[in-house]
Amino acid sequence: MTNSETGLKERQFKIVGTRPLRPDGIDKVTGRARFGADMAAPGMLVGKILRSPHAHARIRSIDATKALVLPGVKAVVTHEDFAEVGADLQDVLENVMAQDKALYDGHAVAAVAAISAGVARKALRLIEVDYEILPHVTDVEAAMAAEAPVLHDDIVTSGVEPAPKTPSNVVHRHEFGHGDVAEGLAQADVVIEHDFKTAATHQGYIEPHACVGSVGPDGQGELWCCTQGHFWVRNTCAALLGMDVSHLRVTASEIGGGFGGKTTVFIDPVALALSRKAGRPVKIVMSREEVFRASGPTSSTAMTVKIGVRRDGRITAGEAVLKFQGGAFAGSPVDLGAMTAFACYDLEHVKTVAYDVVTNRPKQAAYRAPGAPMAAFAVESVIDELASKIGMDPIELRLKNAVENGSQSSYGPKFGPVGLVETLVAAREHEHYTAPLGANQGRGIASGFWFNFGGQTCVSLNINADGSVALAVGTPDIGGSRASMGQMAAEELGIGYDKVRTIVADTASLGYNDISEGSRVTFSTGLATIQAARDAIGKLCGRAAQTWGISPDAVVWEDGYARPAGANAGEFPPLSLAEIAETAAKTGGPIAGHCEVNAAGAGVSFATHLVDAEVDPETGRAKILRYTVVQDAGKAIHPSYVEGQYQGGAVQGVGWALNEEYIYGEDGRLQNPSFLDYRIPVASDLPMIDTVIVEVPNPGHPYGVRGVGETSIVPPLAAIANAVSAAAGVRLTELPMSPPRVLRGIDEAAANGKA
Amino acid sequence: MTAIAVAATINGEATSFLCEAEETLLDALRDRLGLTGAKEGCGTGDCGACSVVLDGRLVCSCLVLGAEAEGREVETIEGMALGDHLHPLQQKFLDHAALQCGVCTPGFLVAAKALLDQNPSPTEEEVRFGLAGNLCRCTGYDKIVRAVMDAAESMRDGR
Ligand code: FES
Ligand code: FES
């Protein structure tokens, strides 16, 4: 049977949709799994990085003479030890090692390799850096002001008329949308406009960045590191060091969380540069303080949203102005915020304006659906308030405007089959939605959208002589993807899940693979795995045909067996995969399937979250009482890991909404670079996180898969803000909703006679 | 700097190692003894990834000096399974998919075992507060709490 909307064949799966144990599971519960910092190499040195204590300073000189004569010090590197790179990598290089200016507190300025951590630390203190301290700016709106200290002389705002002639911290202004917002607003019965702010948060992976780099006297390099994308790391490190790409082999360790924050390089090129100079392998492991000061985080933002609605619930226009600072270099995710802001709604008139701003903060790194959670926070807060103003149920209001198959998206293309309506209906029907609430409690709901991504992917599937299968993929497994890949391969080949072993291969063993990001792995590596399995099946059928002396076209593959296609093909007993594999040496040699693809057709996804919160009116503390995630997965390959993505995204959202915040002092230094002062949610802060998996198949994937990793963090900021605002009796427009902020909101509302 | 010789019982085996005076037990386990199951997530006692049991007490090994292990018993994640037999907590973590990246998992397992040794029948709230010293950024804790509750039940039922 074929699904009329998606064109996908409806198929009875045997292994897909079940919950087998993951292949790396035993290693991970016994402590055997090797993460970034768990590697050692013979003769290894310890690398440490000297970081700027200043938010903004010109580097007049760096003198390492005293460090270099300290016994046990084997090498010191500065920016001079890296190659010249093209414009595309200039910012990456400058972020890895400062050149003429230190641009934020924590910016790397030099590094040493020594025989022990103690010696390396001592050596760092002996490196003399002559700084000329410059005025700094860390706030997004302050950085946009005319009198703000300018970070880069070569940034002149693009996208504004008339074109400015002087440098500024505003990198660009971009506009998205269609229709005429003024005309739309004129048709509205109610128009609400609010300003919003969100603090910068860190991805907060528990494993700090770690690597072991080694460059031999022949110029051949090896790198072991925790990364979401070892192929990209290879290409980038090779460029930064001036090496041929083929002279560097990168192996991805087990990775202890990334969430986007491990999609770039910080320490890897430094370890390689130190190793090249010292002639020995060099290991660098970031401390947690370094992780906070110099990796991640996401943007802090200032946003204004204006939406108009008719009394019948139809939204007539939406407009948003988004200002994101992305740290010391261009490239905040503000455009993605602007594109996703209104993506849930089918609007005739919509406009979003995006300003990308630089400040004296660490260069932002991707964080799960980059840019979208903040934009959704602002838009979904206003939608919530509009619903209550016109006296309409907030799900009803969303359903009246929700995008469907064929809707024009606010950012450009038309949607195919999408599952927003299904998530809204499932949320409305969920028992949670009508459960009673107590005093000082409120319920919030919000929806969210993420594009999802496909990209370059390459896998190899080797059929071994004993009938077992080795599947080599090139996308680091950040949350159980090896299990899903094994399931898809087994499903397609018609063999048992335990017959497939999936590994993440190094960069010399496969063609290029894009980074594990954009919720792309289960979609694109899954698609490539299925194609590689089909490629192998073609070869298996060919071998059977050869054995039987019939045409390959006359052989079909069913449930793990080659069979003659029909009565005309002849009468032969079916041959199993294992039987064909056993005789492969005699029928033409090894059998393997391959797939190299630039996967298009990643299906977008939507989620709707429900949350109950309680606010203590004395202290302003908000507590999450109940949480339900409803999200479209297209097709859940391994439902447990899909649920895990839903739950993890929701809880990162809880931290972002309630606690987490980069706090800068007047001096431009980060005040809270530790897990004590930057508090992420712990088990006792939370209830169970209920999940509902909606499946509206994606026609771009053979099984209907949509990415699931990122959409789950898009609605929570808004859903929680709506719940806390309802509980506190006042609209809260600034994140995090920490107790002092909630209390201030309650007090201000009381002063205005609202509460 | 002279190294200190330390003799301790680690996972039931008499073990000796050299370490420097300021070296943490975590570093000694990882760098001197190759026991890399305990992880450093913070080095300041805030994440629990380095959890081990020292003379029957759950500690953050990043806050203990290697030299302090002298004459004492240390239990790490590497000693939790009996041969091929996973501890019920380990098995339940797998069954419940209570790990995504798995870097927090050794710390959670060691801490959960210490919790169940003290309180074999914890409520959900007791599990949540008992494990509040362990950070997990991937799972949202739901499946971890379920796995611990389920393991406690199966241990009470005699596996
Ligand atoms: S490393 Fe010891 S508590 Fe975090
Ligand atoms: S599973 Fe990744 S931190 Fe817990």
PDB file of N, CA, C and O in Angstrom, chain A residues 372-392:
ATOM      1  N   ALA A 372      16.921  29.149  16.646  1.00  0.00           N
ATOM      2  CA  ALA A 372      15.470  28.943  16.637  1.00  0.00           C
ATOM      3  C   ALA A 372      14.816  29.048  18.015  1.00  0.00           C
ATOM      4  O   ALA A 372      13.720  29.609  18.134  1.00  0.00           O
ATOM      5  N   PRO A 373      15.441  28.521  19.088  1.00  0.00           N
ATOM      6  CA  PRO A 373      14.739  28.571  20.381  1.00  0.00           C
ATOM      7  C   PRO A 373      14.441  29.987  20.840  1.00  0.00           C
ATOM      8  O   PRO A 373      13.366  30.260  21.392  1.00  0.00           O
ATOM      9  N   MET A 374      15.388  30.906  20.598  1.00  0.00           N
ATOM     10  CA  MET A 374      15.178  32.276  21.055  1.00  0.00           C
ATOM     11  C   MET A 374      14.047  32.928  20.274  1.00  0.00           C
ATOM     12  O   MET A 374      13.168  33.598  20.863  1.00  0.00           O
ATOM     13  N   ALA A 375      14.077  32.744  18.950  1.00  0.00           N
ATOM     14  CA  ALA A 375      13.034  33.348  18.124  1.00  0.00           C
ATOM     15  C   ALA A 375      11.668  32.781  18.492  1.00  0.00           C
ATOM     16  O   ALA A 375      10.672  33.507  18.592  1.00  0.00           O
ATOM     17  N   ALA A 376      11.625  31.463  18.732  1.00  0.00           N
ATOM     18  CA  ALA A 376      10.348  30.834  19.101  1.00  0.00           C
ATOM     19  C   ALA A 376       9.876  31.361  20.458  1.00  0.00           C
ATOM     20  O   ALA A 376       8.673  31.549  20.672  1.00  0.00           O
ATOM     21  N   PHE A 377      10.809  31.592  21.359  1.00  0.00           N
ATOM     22  CA  PHE A 377      10.458  32.157  22.672  1.00  0.00           C
ATOM     23  C   PHE A 377       9.684  33.460  22.491  1.00  0.00           C
ATOM     24  O   PHE A 377       8.611  33.663  23.076  1.00  0.00           O
ATOM     25  N   ALA A 378      10.204  34.341  21.648  1.00  0.00           N
ATOM     26  CA  ALA A 378       9.570  35.643  21.466  1.00  0.00           C
ATOM     27  C   ALA A 378       8.216  35.506  20.765  1.00  0.00           C
ATOM     28  O   ALA A 378       7.196  36.032  21.229  1.00  0.00           O
ATOM     29  N   VAL A 379       8.208  34.774  19.658  1.00  0.00           N
ATOM     30  CA  VAL A 379       6.973  34.676  18.873  1.00  0.00           C
ATOM     31  C   VAL A 379       5.880  33.926  19.634  1.00  0.00           C
ATOM     32  O   VAL A 379       4.729  34.373  19.717  1.00  0.00           O
ATOM     33  N   GLU A 380       6.247  32.798  20.219  1.00  0.00           N
ATOM     34  CA  GLU A 380       5.239  31.975  20.899  1.00  0.00           C
ATOM     35  C   GLU A 380       4.728  32.640  22.174  1.00  0.00           C
ATOM     36  O   GLU A 380       3.629  32.355  22.630  1.00  0.00           O
ATOM     37  N   SER A 381       5.530  33.526  22.768  1.00  0.00           N
ATOM     38  CA  SER A 381       5.034  34.286  23.927  1.00  0.00           C
ATOM     39  C   SER A 381       3.926  35.237  23.494  1.00  0.00           C
ATOM     40  O   SER A 381       2.900  35.377  24.167  1.00  0.00           O
ATOM     41  N   VAL A 382       4.146  35.908  22.359  1.00  0.00           N
ATOM     42  CA  VAL A 382       3.133  36.853  21.872  1.00  0.00           C
ATOM     43  C   VAL A 382       1.876  36.108  21.432  1.00  0.00           C
ATOM     44  O   VAL A 382       0.747  36.536  21.711  1.00  0.00           O
ATOM     45  N   ILE A 383       2.076  34.971  20.765  1.00  0.00           N
ATOM     46  CA  ILE A 383       0.910  34.167  20.336  1.00  0.00           C
ATOM     47  C   ILE A 383       0.068  33.792  21.558  1.00  0.00           C
ATOM     48  O   ILE A 383      -1.173  33.861  21.541  1.00  0.00           O
ATOM     49  N   ASP A 384       0.762  33.384  22.616  1.00  0.00           N
ATOM     50  CA  ASP A 384       0.071  32.991  23.845  1.00  0.00           C
ATOM     51  C   ASP A 384      -0.775  34.141  24.394  1.00  0.00           C
ATOM     52  O   ASP A 384      -1.928  33.958  24.796  1.00  0.00           O
ATOM     53  N   GLU A 385      -0.176  35.320  24.396  1.00  0.00           N
ATOM     54  CA  GLU A 385      -0.894  36.471  24.944  1.00  0.00           C
ATOM     55  C   GLU A 385      -2.067  36.871  24.042  1.00  0.00           C
ATOM     56  O   GLU A 385      -3.126  37.266  24.534  1.00  0.00           O
ATOM     57  N   LEU A 386      -1.869  36.739  22.726  1.00  0.00           N
ATOM     58  CA  LEU A 386      -2.974  37.031  21.803  1.00  0.00           C
ATOM     59  C   LEU A 386      -4.141  36.095  22.057  1.00  0.00           C
ATOM     60  O   LEU A 386      -5.309  36.516  22.056  1.00  0.00           O
ATOM     61  N   ALA A 387      -3.820  34.802  22.276  1.00  0.00           N
ATOM     62  CA  ALA A 387      -4.888  33.820  22.512  1.00  0.00           C
ATOM     63  C   ALA A 387      -5.706  34.242  23.726  1.00  0.00           C
ATOM     64  O   ALA A 387      -6.946  34.235  23.689  1.00  0.00           O
ATOM     65  N   SER A 388      -5.001  34.651  24.791  1.00  0.00           N
ATOM     66  CA  SER A 388      -5.783  35.003  25.981  1.00  0.00           C
ATOM     67  C   SER A 388      -6.533  36.313  25.765  1.00  0.00           C
ATOM     68  O   SER A 388      -7.657  36.470  26.249  1.00  0.00           O
ATOM     69  N   LYS A 389      -5.960  37.240  24.991  1.00  0.00           N
ATOM     70  CA  LYS A 389      -6.657  38.515  24.706  1.00  0.00           C
ATOM     71  C   LYS A 389      -7.962  38.307  23.951  1.00  0.00           C
ATOM     72  O   LYS A 389      -8.955  38.966  24.216  1.00  0.00           O
ATOM     73  N   ILE A 390      -7.960  37.380  22.991  1.00  0.00           N
ATOM     74  CA  ILE A 390      -9.202  37.174  22.230  1.00  0.00           C
ATOM     75  C   ILE A 390     -10.032  36.037  22.829  1.00  0.00           C
ATOM     76  O   ILE A 390     -11.048  35.623  22.255  1.00  0.00           O
ATOM     77  N   GLY A 391      -9.571  35.508  23.962  1.00  0.00           N
ATOM     78  CA  GLY A 391     -10.341  34.471  24.653  1.00  0.00           C
ATOM     79  C   GLY A 391     -10.415  33.162  23.900  1.00  0.00           C
ATOM     80  O   GLY A 391     -11.441  32.488  23.888  1.00  0.00           O
ATOM     81  N   MET A 392      -9.321  32.800  23.250  1.00  0.00           N
ATOM     82  CA  MET A 392      -9.320  31.548  22.487  1.00  0.00           C
ATOM     83  C   MET A 392      -8.307  30.586  23.103  1.00  0.00           C
ATOM     84  O   MET A 392      -7.255  30.999  23.585  1.00  0.00           O
TER      85      MET A 392
END
